[in-house]
mmCIF file of C-alpha atoms in Angstrom:
data_model
loop_
_atom_site.group_PDB
_atom_site.id
_atom_site.type_symbol
_atom_site.label_atom_id
_atom_site.label_comp_id
_atom_site.label_asym_id
_atom_site.label_seq_id
_atom_site.Cartn_x
_atom_site.Cartn_y
_atom_site.Cartn_z
ATOM 1 C CA UNK A 253 0.958 -19.249 -27.991
ATOM 2 C CA UNK A 254 1.221 -16.617 -30.709
ATOM 3 C CA UNK A 255 -0.036 -17.299 -34.210
ATOM 4 C CA UNK A 256 2.470 -18.650 -36.723
ATOM 5 C CA UNK A 257 2.312 -18.017 -40.465
ATOM 6 C CA UNK A 258 1.083 -21.108 -42.291
ATOM 7 C CA UNK A 259 0.734 -19.919 -45.878
ATOM 8 C CA UNK A 260 1.852 -16.622 -47.304
ATOM 9 C CA UNK A 261 1.112 -16.230 -51.002
ATOM 10 C CA UNK A 262 0.345 -12.576 -50.358
ATOM 11 C CA UNK A 263 -0.810 -10.878 -47.171
ATOM 12 C CA UNK A 264 -4.203 -12.622 -46.827
ATOM 13 C CA UNK A 265 -4.511 -13.973 -43.240
ATOM 14 C CA UNK A 266 -3.672 -17.668 -43.083
ATOM 15 C CA UNK A 267 -2.310 -18.430 -39.612
ATOM 16 C CA UNK A 268 -2.042 -21.344 -37.225
ATOM 17 C CA UNK A 269 -0.919 -22.329 -33.747
ATOM 18 C CA UNK A 270 -0.684 -25.520 -31.694
ATOM 19 C CA UNK A 271 -3.630 -26.499 -29.503
ATOM 20 C CA UNK A 272 -2.938 -29.184 -26.910
ATOM 21 C CA UNK A 273 -5.534 -31.768 -25.987
ATOM 22 C CA UNK A 274 -4.883 -30.772 -22.348
ATOM 23 C CA UNK A 275 -8.394 -31.227 -21.011
ATOM 24 C CA UNK A 276 -11.650 -32.792 -22.217
ATOM 25 C CA UNK A 277 -13.737 -30.592 -24.516
ATOM 26 C CA UNK A 278 -17.456 -30.823 -25.187
ATOM 27 C CA UNK A 279 -17.738 -32.029 -28.786
ATOM 28 C CA UNK A 280 -20.675 -31.803 -31.192
ATOM 29 C CA UNK A 281 -20.571 -33.741 -34.473
ATOM 30 C CA UNK A 282 -22.693 -33.192 -37.590
ATOM 31 C CA UNK A 283 -22.813 -36.255 -39.865
ATOM 32 C CA UNK A 284 -24.356 -36.208 -43.334
ATOM 33 C CA UNK A 285 -25.366 -39.835 -44.011
ATOM 34 C CA UNK A 286 -25.830 -39.080 -47.723
ATOM 35 C CA UNK A 287 -22.342 -37.667 -48.342
ATOM 36 C CA UNK A 288 -20.137 -39.682 -50.686
ATOM 37 C CA UNK A 289 -17.640 -41.312 -48.321
ATOM 38 C CA UNK A 290 -19.764 -41.170 -45.174
ATOM 39 C CA UNK A 291 -22.606 -43.254 -46.569
ATOM 40 C CA UNK A 292 -20.231 -46.206 -47.017
ATOM 41 C CA UNK A 293 -18.952 -46.043 -43.422
ATOM 42 C CA UNK A 294 -21.976 -44.735 -41.530
ATOM 43 C CA UNK A 295 -22.610 -47.758 -39.304
ATOM 44 C CA UNK A 296 -18.978 -48.065 -38.091
ATOM 45 C CA UNK A 297 -18.989 -44.321 -37.371
ATOM 46 C CA UNK A 298 -22.155 -44.608 -35.294
ATOM 47 C CA UNK A 299 -20.772 -47.628 -33.429
ATOM 48 C CA UNK A 300 -17.681 -45.624 -32.459
ATOM 49 C CA UNK A 301 -19.836 -42.716 -31.287
ATOM 50 C CA UNK A 302 -21.922 -45.043 -29.117
ATOM 51 C CA UNK A 303 -18.819 -45.531 -26.953
ATOM 52 C CA UNK A 304 -18.395 -41.775 -26.397
ATOM 53 C CA UNK A 305 -21.523 -40.604 -24.609
ATOM 54 C CA UNK A 306 -19.994 -37.184 -23.901
ATOM 55 C CA UNK A 307 -19.939 -36.327 -27.629
ATOM 56 C CA UNK A 308 -23.211 -35.137 -29.141
ATOM 57 C CA UNK A 309 -23.847 -36.284 -32.712
ATOM 58 C CA UNK A 310 -26.695 -35.537 -35.091
ATOM 59 C CA UNK A 311 -27.470 -36.838 -38.579
ATOM 60 C CA UNK A 312 -28.092 -33.932 -40.952
ATOM 61 C CA UNK A 313 -29.028 -33.795 -44.620
ATOM 62 C CA UNK A 314 -30.149 -30.272 -45.545
ATOM 63 C CA UNK A 315 -29.447 -26.741 -44.296
ATOM 64 C CA UNK A 316 -32.408 -26.789 -41.867
ATOM 65 C CA UNK A 317 -31.131 -29.995 -40.249
ATOM 66 C CA UNK A 318 -27.727 -28.379 -39.834
ATOM 67 C CA UNK A 319 -29.131 -25.156 -38.386
ATOM 68 C CA UNK A 320 -31.396 -26.991 -35.926
ATOM 69 C CA UNK A 321 -28.583 -29.297 -34.797
ATOM 70 C CA UNK A 322 -26.197 -26.397 -34.190
ATOM 71 C CA UNK A 323 -28.827 -24.539 -32.164
ATOM 72 C CA UNK A 324 -29.260 -27.649 -30.015
ATOM 73 C CA UNK A 325 -25.493 -27.996 -29.585
ATOM 74 C CA UNK A 326 -25.169 -24.359 -28.562
ATOM 75 C CA UNK A 327 -27.839 -24.901 -25.899
ATOM 76 C CA UNK A 328 -25.829 -27.873 -24.604
ATOM 77 C CA UNK A 329 -22.638 -25.772 -24.403
ATOM 78 C CA UNK A 330 -20.682 -27.574 -27.108
ATOM 79 C CA UNK A 331 -17.128 -26.188 -27.319
ATOM 80 C CA UNK A 332 -15.960 -27.682 -30.643
ATOM 81 C CA UNK A 333 -18.110 -28.483 -33.702
ATOM 82 C CA UNK A 334 -17.091 -31.257 -36.105
ATOM 83 C CA UNK A 335 -18.566 -31.751 -39.578
ATOM 84 C CA UNK A 336 -18.393 -35.142 -41.305
ATOM 85 C CA UNK A 337 -19.626 -34.578 -44.838
ATOM 86 C CA UNK A 338 -18.741 -32.953 -48.126
ATOM 87 C CA UNK A 339 -18.270 -29.344 -49.197
ATOM 88 C CA UNK A 340 -22.032 -28.750 -49.268
ATOM 89 C CA UNK A 341 -22.412 -29.833 -45.635
ATOM 90 C CA UNK A 342 -19.505 -27.590 -44.604
ATOM 91 C CA UNK A 343 -21.115 -24.710 -46.497
ATOM 92 C CA UNK A 344 -24.419 -25.278 -44.668
ATOM 93 C CA UNK A 345 -22.627 -25.371 -41.301
ATOM 94 C CA UNK A 346 -20.704 -22.145 -41.953
ATOM 95 C CA UNK A 347 -23.876 -20.394 -43.108
ATOM 96 C CA UNK A 348 -25.710 -21.457 -39.945
ATOM 97 C CA UNK A 349 -22.801 -20.484 -37.678
ATOM 98 C CA UNK A 350 -22.487 -17.006 -39.193
ATOM 99 C CA UNK A 351 -26.062 -16.125 -40.165
ATOM 100 C CA UNK A 352 -28.109 -17.757 -37.391
ATOM 101 C CA UNK A 353 -25.243 -17.325 -34.873
ATOM 102 C CA UNK A 354 -26.526 -19.877 -32.333
ATOM 103 C CA UNK A 355 -23.323 -19.671 -30.234
ATOM 104 C CA UNK A 356 -22.430 -16.700 -28.045
ATOM 105 C CA UNK A 357 -18.786 -17.345 -28.958
ATOM 106 C CA UNK A 358 -18.290 -19.061 -32.316
ATOM 107 C CA UNK A 359 -16.632 -22.448 -31.661
ATOM 108 C CA UNK A 360 -13.636 -23.930 -33.481
ATOM 109 C CA UNK A 361 -14.589 -26.267 -36.329
ATOM 110 C CA UNK A 362 -13.150 -29.674 -37.234
ATOM 111 C CA UNK A 363 -13.720 -31.027 -40.749
ATOM 112 C CA UNK A 364 -13.753 -34.757 -41.499
ATOM 113 C CA UNK A 365 -13.577 -35.517 -45.224
ATOM 114 C CA UNK A 366 -16.840 -37.422 -45.571
ATOM 115 C CA UNK A 367 -17.867 -36.238 -49.026
ATOM 116 C CA UNK A 368 -16.622 -37.100 -52.494
ATOM 117 C CA UNK A 369 -14.385 -34.187 -53.493
ATOM 118 C CA UNK A 370 -13.812 -32.595 -50.047
ATOM 119 C CA UNK A 371 -12.004 -29.503 -51.310
ATOM 120 C CA UNK A 372 -12.509 -27.550 -48.074
ATOM 121 C CA UNK A 373 -11.531 -30.441 -45.797
ATOM 122 C CA UNK A 374 -8.433 -31.135 -47.907
ATOM 123 C CA UNK A 375 -7.178 -27.652 -47.061
ATOM 124 C CA UNK A 376 -8.237 -27.098 -43.443
ATOM 125 C CA UNK A 377 -9.627 -30.466 -42.308
ATOM 126 C CA UNK A 378 -8.339 -33.694 -40.808
ATOM 127 C CA UNK A 379 -6.326 -36.166 -42.829
ATOM 128 C CA UNK A 380 -7.413 -39.738 -43.399
ATOM 129 C CA UNK A 381 -10.686 -41.559 -43.906
ATOM 130 C CA UNK A 382 -13.675 -40.766 -41.675
ATOM 131 C CA UNK A 383 -13.353 -43.716 -39.259
ATOM 132 C CA UNK A 384 -9.704 -43.105 -38.367
ATOM 133 C CA UNK A 385 -10.218 -39.339 -38.287
ATOM 134 C CA UNK A 386 -13.191 -39.685 -35.936
ATOM 135 C CA UNK A 387 -11.217 -41.926 -33.571
ATOM 136 C CA UNK A 388 -8.401 -39.338 -33.362
ATOM 137 C CA UNK A 389 -10.886 -36.538 -32.825
ATOM 138 C CA UNK A 390 -12.708 -38.331 -30.012
ATOM 139 C CA UNK A 391 -9.438 -39.178 -28.254
ATOM 140 C CA UNK A 392 -8.352 -35.534 -28.508
ATOM 141 C CA UNK A 393 -11.705 -34.261 -27.218
ATOM 142 C CA UNK A 394 -11.301 -36.667 -24.289
ATOM 143 C CA UNK A 395 -8.026 -34.972 -23.324
ATOM 144 C CA UNK A 396 -5.783 -37.640 -24.862
ATOM 145 C CA UNK A 397 -3.559 -37.785 -27.918
ATOM 146 C CA UNK A 398 -1.244 -35.281 -29.611
ATOM 147 C CA UNK A 399 -1.806 -31.562 -29.932
ATOM 148 C CA UNK A 400 -3.942 -30.260 -32.737
ATOM 149 C CA UNK A 401 -3.182 -27.353 -35.029
ATOM 150 C CA UNK A 402 -5.622 -24.472 -34.981
ATOM 151 C CA UNK A 403 -5.838 -22.733 -38.359
ATOM 152 C CA UNK A 404 -7.573 -19.370 -38.658
ATOM 153 C CA UNK A 405 -9.147 -18.585 -42.014
ATOM 154 C CA UNK A 406 -11.304 -15.853 -43.456
ATOM 155 C CA UNK A 407 -14.783 -16.807 -44.664
ATOM 156 C CA UNK A 408 -16.653 -15.539 -47.725
ATOM 157 C CA UNK A 409 -20.050 -13.902 -47.432
ATOM 158 C CA UNK A 410 -22.215 -13.988 -50.568
ATOM 159 C CA UNK A 411 -25.285 -11.755 -50.887
ATOM 160 C CA UNK A 412 -27.543 -12.464 -53.865
ATOM 161 C CA UNK A 413 -29.900 -9.534 -53.310
ATOM 162 C CA UNK A 414 -31.657 -7.451 -50.646
ATOM 163 C CA UNK A 415 -34.298 -10.117 -49.906
ATOM 164 C CA UNK A 416 -31.973 -13.119 -49.927
ATOM 165 C CA UNK A 417 -30.322 -14.909 -47.026
ATOM 166 C CA UNK A 418 -26.542 -14.382 -46.988
ATOM 167 C CA UNK A 419 -24.509 -17.507 -47.643
ATOM 168 C CA UNK A 420 -21.101 -18.259 -46.137
ATOM 169 C CA UNK A 421 -18.353 -20.491 -47.493
ATOM 170 C CA UNK A 422 -14.800 -20.633 -48.790
ATOM 171 C CA UNK A 423 -14.912 -21.064 -52.579
ATOM 172 C CA UNK A 424 -17.030 -18.932 -54.921
ATOM 173 C CA UNK A 425 -16.999 -19.671 -58.641
ATOM 174 C CA UNK A 426 -18.547 -18.346 -61.828
ATOM 175 C CA UNK A 427 -18.362 -18.746 -65.615
ATOM 176 C CA UNK A 428 -16.732 -21.939 -66.917
ATOM 177 C CA UNK A 429 -15.980 -23.284 -63.431
ATOM 178 C CA UNK A 430 -19.713 -23.677 -62.772
ATOM 179 C CA UNK A 431 -20.145 -25.474 -66.096
ATOM 180 C CA UNK A 432 -17.315 -27.867 -65.218
ATOM 181 C CA UNK A 433 -18.845 -28.366 -61.742
ATOM 182 C CA UNK A 434 -22.108 -29.507 -63.305
ATOM 183 C CA UNK A 435 -20.340 -31.797 -65.761
ATOM 184 C CA UNK A 436 -18.224 -33.216 -62.956
ATOM 185 C CA UNK A 437 -21.318 -34.127 -60.957
ATOM 186 C CA UNK A 438 -22.620 -36.132 -63.915
ATOM 187 C CA UNK A 439 -19.300 -37.919 -64.538
ATOM 188 C CA UNK A 440 -18.938 -38.661 -60.814
ATOM 189 C CA UNK A 441 -22.246 -40.523 -60.806
ATOM 190 C CA UNK A 442 -21.046 -42.616 -63.755
ATOM 191 C CA UNK A 443 -17.562 -43.321 -62.368
ATOM 192 C CA UNK A 444 -16.855 -46.921 -61.410
ATOM 193 C CA UNK A 445 -13.817 -46.362 -59.187
ATOM 194 C CA UNK A 446 -13.417 -44.336 -56.013
ATOM 195 C CA UNK A 447 -10.377 -42.558 -57.453
ATOM 196 C CA UNK A 448 -12.335 -41.232 -60.424
ATOM 197 C CA UNK A 449 -15.126 -40.073 -58.135
ATOM 198 C CA UNK A 450 -12.615 -38.047 -56.111
ATOM 199 C CA UNK A 451 -9.825 -35.573 -56.789
ATOM 200 C CA UNK A 452 -8.256 -37.567 -59.637
ATOM 201 C CA UNK A 453 -11.504 -37.512 -61.577
ATOM 202 C CA UNK A 454 -11.768 -33.764 -61.039
ATOM 203 C CA UNK A 455 -8.222 -33.277 -62.353
ATOM 204 C CA UNK A 456 -8.995 -35.372 -65.446
ATOM 205 C CA UNK A 457 -12.160 -33.383 -66.156
ATOM 206 C CA UNK A 458 -10.387 -30.036 -65.786
ATOM 207 C CA UNK A 459 -7.479 -31.286 -67.911
ATOM 208 C CA UNK A 460 -9.791 -32.228 -70.764
ATOM 209 C CA UNK A 461 -11.302 -28.765 -70.773
ATOM 210 C CA UNK A 462 -7.886 -27.085 -70.720
ATOM 211 C CA UNK A 463 -6.712 -29.147 -73.688
ATOM 212 C CA UNK A 464 -9.895 -28.374 -75.604
ATOM 213 C CA UNK A 465 -9.529 -24.657 -74.936
ATOM 214 C CA UNK A 466 -5.862 -24.691 -75.919
ATOM 215 C CA UNK A 467 -6.845 -26.319 -79.217
ATOM 216 C CA UNK A 468 -9.324 -23.533 -79.869
ATOM 217 C CA UNK A 469 -12.464 -25.579 -79.283
ATOM 218 C CA UNK A 470 -15.582 -23.898 -77.905
ATOM 219 C CA UNK A 471 -15.913 -26.242 -74.928
ATOM 220 C CA UNK A 472 -17.658 -23.607 -72.773
ATOM 221 C CA UNK A 473 -19.606 -20.497 -73.677
ATOM 222 C CA UNK A 474 -18.255 -17.023 -72.829
ATOM 223 C CA UNK A 475 -19.806 -15.536 -69.681
ATOM 224 C CA UNK A 476 -20.263 -11.747 -69.580
ATOM 225 C CA UNK A 477 -19.719 -10.375 -66.069
ATOM 226 C CA UNK A 478 -19.545 -6.766 -64.887
ATOM 227 C CA UNK A 479 -16.921 -6.558 -62.133
ATOM 228 C CA UNK A 480 -16.219 -4.026 -59.377
ATOM 229 C CA UNK A 481 -13.366 -4.825 -56.972
ATOM 230 C CA UNK A 482 -13.090 -2.805 -53.748
ATOM 231 C CA UNK A 483 -15.050 0.008 -55.377
ATOM 232 C CA UNK A 484 -12.967 0.045 -58.570
ATOM 233 C CA UNK A 485 -14.896 -0.591 -61.796
ATOM 234 C CA UNK A 486 -13.400 -3.135 -64.193
ATOM 235 C CA UNK A 487 -16.119 -3.003 -66.842
ATOM 236 C CA UNK A 488 -18.020 -5.874 -68.440
ATOM 237 C CA UNK A 489 -15.987 -8.617 -70.108
ATOM 238 C CA UNK A 490 -16.424 -12.197 -71.242
ATOM 239 C CA UNK A 491 -14.867 -14.656 -68.793
ATOM 240 C CA UNK A 492 -13.677 -18.216 -69.054
ATOM 241 C CA UNK A 493 -13.301 -18.615 -65.277
ATOM 242 C CA UNK A 494 -13.730 -16.478 -62.176
ATOM 243 C CA UNK A 495 -13.143 -17.529 -58.580
ATOM 244 C CA UNK A 496 -12.942 -15.956 -55.134
ATOM 245 C CA UNK A 497 -11.640 -18.041 -52.255
ATOM 246 C CA UNK A 498 -10.005 -18.116 -48.848
ATOM 247 C CA UNK A 499 -8.606 -21.626 -49.321
ATOM 248 C CA UNK A 500 -4.827 -21.913 -49.507
ATOM 249 C CA UNK A 501 -5.082 -24.624 -52.158
ATOM 250 C CA UNK A 502 -7.753 -26.258 -54.276
ATOM 251 C CA UNK A 503 -8.139 -29.905 -55.186
ATOM 252 C CA UNK A 504 -5.895 -31.453 -56.381
ATOM 253 C CA UNK A 505 -3.289 -29.097 -54.925
ATOM 254 C CA UNK A 506 -4.019 -26.187 -57.271
ATOM 255 C CA UNK A 507 -3.194 -22.638 -56.040
ATOM 256 C CA UNK A 508 -4.260 -20.298 -58.862
ATOM 257 C CA UNK A 509 -3.637 -16.922 -57.222
ATOM 258 C CA UNK A 510 -0.663 -14.604 -57.140
ATOM 259 C CA UNK A 511 -2.006 -11.269 -55.846
ATOM 260 C CA UNK A 512 0.104 -9.136 -53.484
ATOM 261 C CA UNK A 513 -2.533 -6.809 -52.033
ATOM 262 C CA UNK A 514 -3.701 -6.764 -48.397
ATOM 263 C CA UNK A 515 -7.211 -8.163 -48.880
ATOM 264 C CA UNK A 516 -8.359 -11.383 -47.161
ATOM 265 C CA UNK A 517 -10.111 -12.779 -50.266
ATOM 266 C CA UNK A 518 -8.225 -14.206 -53.224
ATOM 267 C CA UNK A 519 -9.737 -13.212 -56.576
ATOM 268 C CA UNK A 520 -8.631 -14.767 -59.861
ATOM 269 C CA UNK A 521 -10.230 -14.270 -63.266
ATOM 270 C CA UNK A 522 -9.353 -15.622 -66.708
ATOM 271 C CA UNK A 523 -10.861 -13.880 -69.706
ATOM 272 C CA UNK A 524 -12.468 -15.810 -72.519
ATOM 273 C CA UNK A 525 -9.861 -16.917 -75.087
ATOM 274 C CA UNK A 526 -6.809 -15.798 -73.049
ATOM 275 C CA UNK A 527 -3.415 -15.647 -74.687
ATOM 276 C CA UNK A 528 -0.943 -18.572 -74.537
ATOM 277 C CA UNK A 529 -3.149 -20.750 -72.328
ATOM 278 C CA UNK A 530 -0.942 -23.844 -72.544
ATOM 279 C CA UNK A 531 2.208 -21.863 -71.721
ATOM 280 C CA UNK A 532 0.427 -20.013 -68.924
ATOM 281 C CA UNK A 533 -1.217 -23.129 -67.434
ATOM 282 C CA UNK A 534 1.703 -24.263 -65.191
ATOM 283 C CA UNK A 535 2.035 -20.793 -63.653
ATOM 284 C CA UNK A 536 -1.737 -20.398 -63.424
ATOM 285 C CA UNK A 537 -2.141 -23.708 -61.590
ATOM 286 C CA UNK A 538 0.748 -23.097 -59.180
ATOM 287 C CA UNK A 539 0.125 -19.375 -58.649
ATOM 288 C CA UNK A 540 3.691 -18.467 -59.572
ATOM 289 C CA UNK A 541 3.921 -15.134 -61.415
ATOM 290 C CA UNK A 542 5.251 -15.376 -64.948
ATOM 291 C CA UNK A 543 5.433 -13.239 -68.062
ATOM 292 C CA UNK A 544 2.291 -14.968 -69.340
ATOM 293 C CA UNK A 545 0.102 -14.102 -66.337
ATOM 294 C CA UNK A 546 -0.793 -10.490 -67.068
ATOM 295 C CA UNK A 547 -4.142 -8.683 -67.216
ATOM 296 C CA UNK A 548 -3.365 -7.737 -70.810
ATOM 297 C CA UNK A 549 -3.088 -11.431 -71.687
ATOM 298 C CA UNK A 550 -6.328 -12.216 -69.859
ATOM 299 C CA UNK A 551 -5.107 -13.328 -66.402
ATOM 300 C CA UNK A 552 -5.882 -11.292 -63.274
ATOM 301 C CA UNK A 553 -5.303 -12.138 -59.603
ATOM 302 C CA UNK A 554 -5.740 -9.821 -56.624
ATOM 303 C CA UNK A 555 -6.302 -9.972 -52.878
ATOM 304 C CA UNK A 556 -9.519 -8.065 -52.215
ATOM 305 C CA UNK A 557 -12.086 -7.181 -49.546
ATOM 306 C CA UNK A 558 -15.186 -7.154 -51.756
ATOM 307 C CA UNK A 559 -16.303 -8.019 -55.280
ATOM 308 C CA UNK A 560 -19.583 -6.798 -56.772
ATOM 309 C CA UNK A 561 -20.560 -8.842 -59.813
ATOM 310 C CA UNK A 562 -23.402 -8.410 -62.285
ATOM 311 C CA UNK A 563 -24.021 -11.863 -63.701
ATOM 312 C CA UNK A 564 -26.524 -13.431 -66.075
ATOM 313 C CA UNK A 565 -25.710 -17.071 -65.378
ATOM 314 C CA UNK A 566 -25.512 -19.293 -62.313
ATOM 315 C CA UNK A 567 -22.689 -19.004 -59.786
ATOM 316 C CA UNK A 568 -21.686 -21.459 -57.059
ATOM 317 C CA UNK A 569 -20.450 -21.387 -53.470
ATOM 318 C CA UNK A 570 -18.587 -24.496 -52.310
ATOM 319 C CA UNK A 571 -20.070 -26.371 -55.262
ATOM 320 C CA UNK A 572 -23.657 -25.393 -54.376
ATOM 321 C CA UNK A 573 -25.394 -23.567 -57.216
ATOM 322 C CA UNK A 574 -26.616 -20.077 -56.309
ATOM 323 C CA UNK A 575 -29.758 -19.109 -58.178
ATOM 324 C CA UNK A 576 -30.199 -15.503 -59.173
ATOM 325 C CA UNK A 577 -32.299 -13.504 -61.591
ATOM 326 C CA UNK A 578 -30.776 -12.419 -64.935
ATOM 327 C CA UNK A 579 -28.518 -9.369 -64.648
ATOM 328 C CA UNK A 580 -28.612 -9.683 -60.865
ATOM 329 C CA UNK A 581 -26.014 -7.929 -58.730
ATOM 330 C CA UNK A 582 -24.187 -10.304 -56.412
ATOM 331 C CA UNK A 583 -21.724 -9.270 -53.685
ATOM 332 C CA UNK A 584 -18.882 -11.427 -52.359
ATOM 333 C CA UNK A 585 -17.240 -9.969 -49.271
ATOM 334 C CA UNK A 586 -15.264 -10.760 -46.126
ATOM 335 C CA UNK A 587 -17.631 -12.523 -43.733
ATOM 336 C CA UNK A 588 -15.449 -13.038 -40.658
ATOM 337 C CA UNK A 589 -13.025 -15.743 -39.509
ATOM 338 C CA UNK A 590 -13.174 -19.320 -38.242
ATOM 339 C CA UNK A 591 -10.641 -21.385 -36.312
ATOM 340 C CA UNK A 592 -10.323 -24.847 -37.872
ATOM 341 C CA UNK A 593 -8.623 -27.638 -35.927
ATOM 342 C CA UNK A 594 -6.452 -30.281 -37.636
ATOM 343 C CA UNK A 595 -5.350 -33.370 -35.727
#
């Protein structure tokens, strides 16, 4: 079946097609027992897996666990890889799949939202809590159940220097976004309800920062970044936020990009102290062009192939902090594509 357009806010490749259960498929499942949602349902998940001997499952915590498990699954001819964990576990799996390349042909990936925020899984993963999602996945892999939807997405490659290992993921962030990420981790640990530990809590945290900025408060420090996009120099400026992503939407349903170019990566940057932030916020969040969202006012969005950034502070990929030396040059580029399966 030919690919069908799934999301088209510019020409970046977001496509999907139907994928019938049809026949049994060899399934490999990575489970992070320390991820936010998974740790509360680990035993029921393992009990379900005990009934499906054809599915290989491995408990993984760090990147080495993930890489070793995927190498083992490749040797056992796994056809579909599932990840039950948070954004960090997905990031580790993508890095292993692309950098170590244990599979001759890269398998489709299924994401089960087993973390706390689950931004990647919310966009290209399965709906529902881990137990119900796992039951649907196992039935599908057994050749039963409804057809799945295969979604093809571009992946980011991040190089932090000539001697560093490339990292692969779907959401790169710098400047104030990294500061908010760190604050959010602290507030999540203190939250008493599941809602405040998830997407709602993230929205509240971001909202507080937006209000503070709109009132002229110095809630985050300016971040100087030298930017080059697809070979074009954009100079060094102070930034409030900078992101590069291949996700169609961010938690909680935010789509802050409105570029029209042909590149597979969505780049959005907001300068420090942008004009009319409160008036621009609705358009910025939804990605709908407006008279407020202009480079002159401090708002830039483009579809690109590569960004070269000279940064002096930490950046993050899928919420995982990337360490780099001061004034280090960091490259974010197109890293390839993955087929995700939603059931």
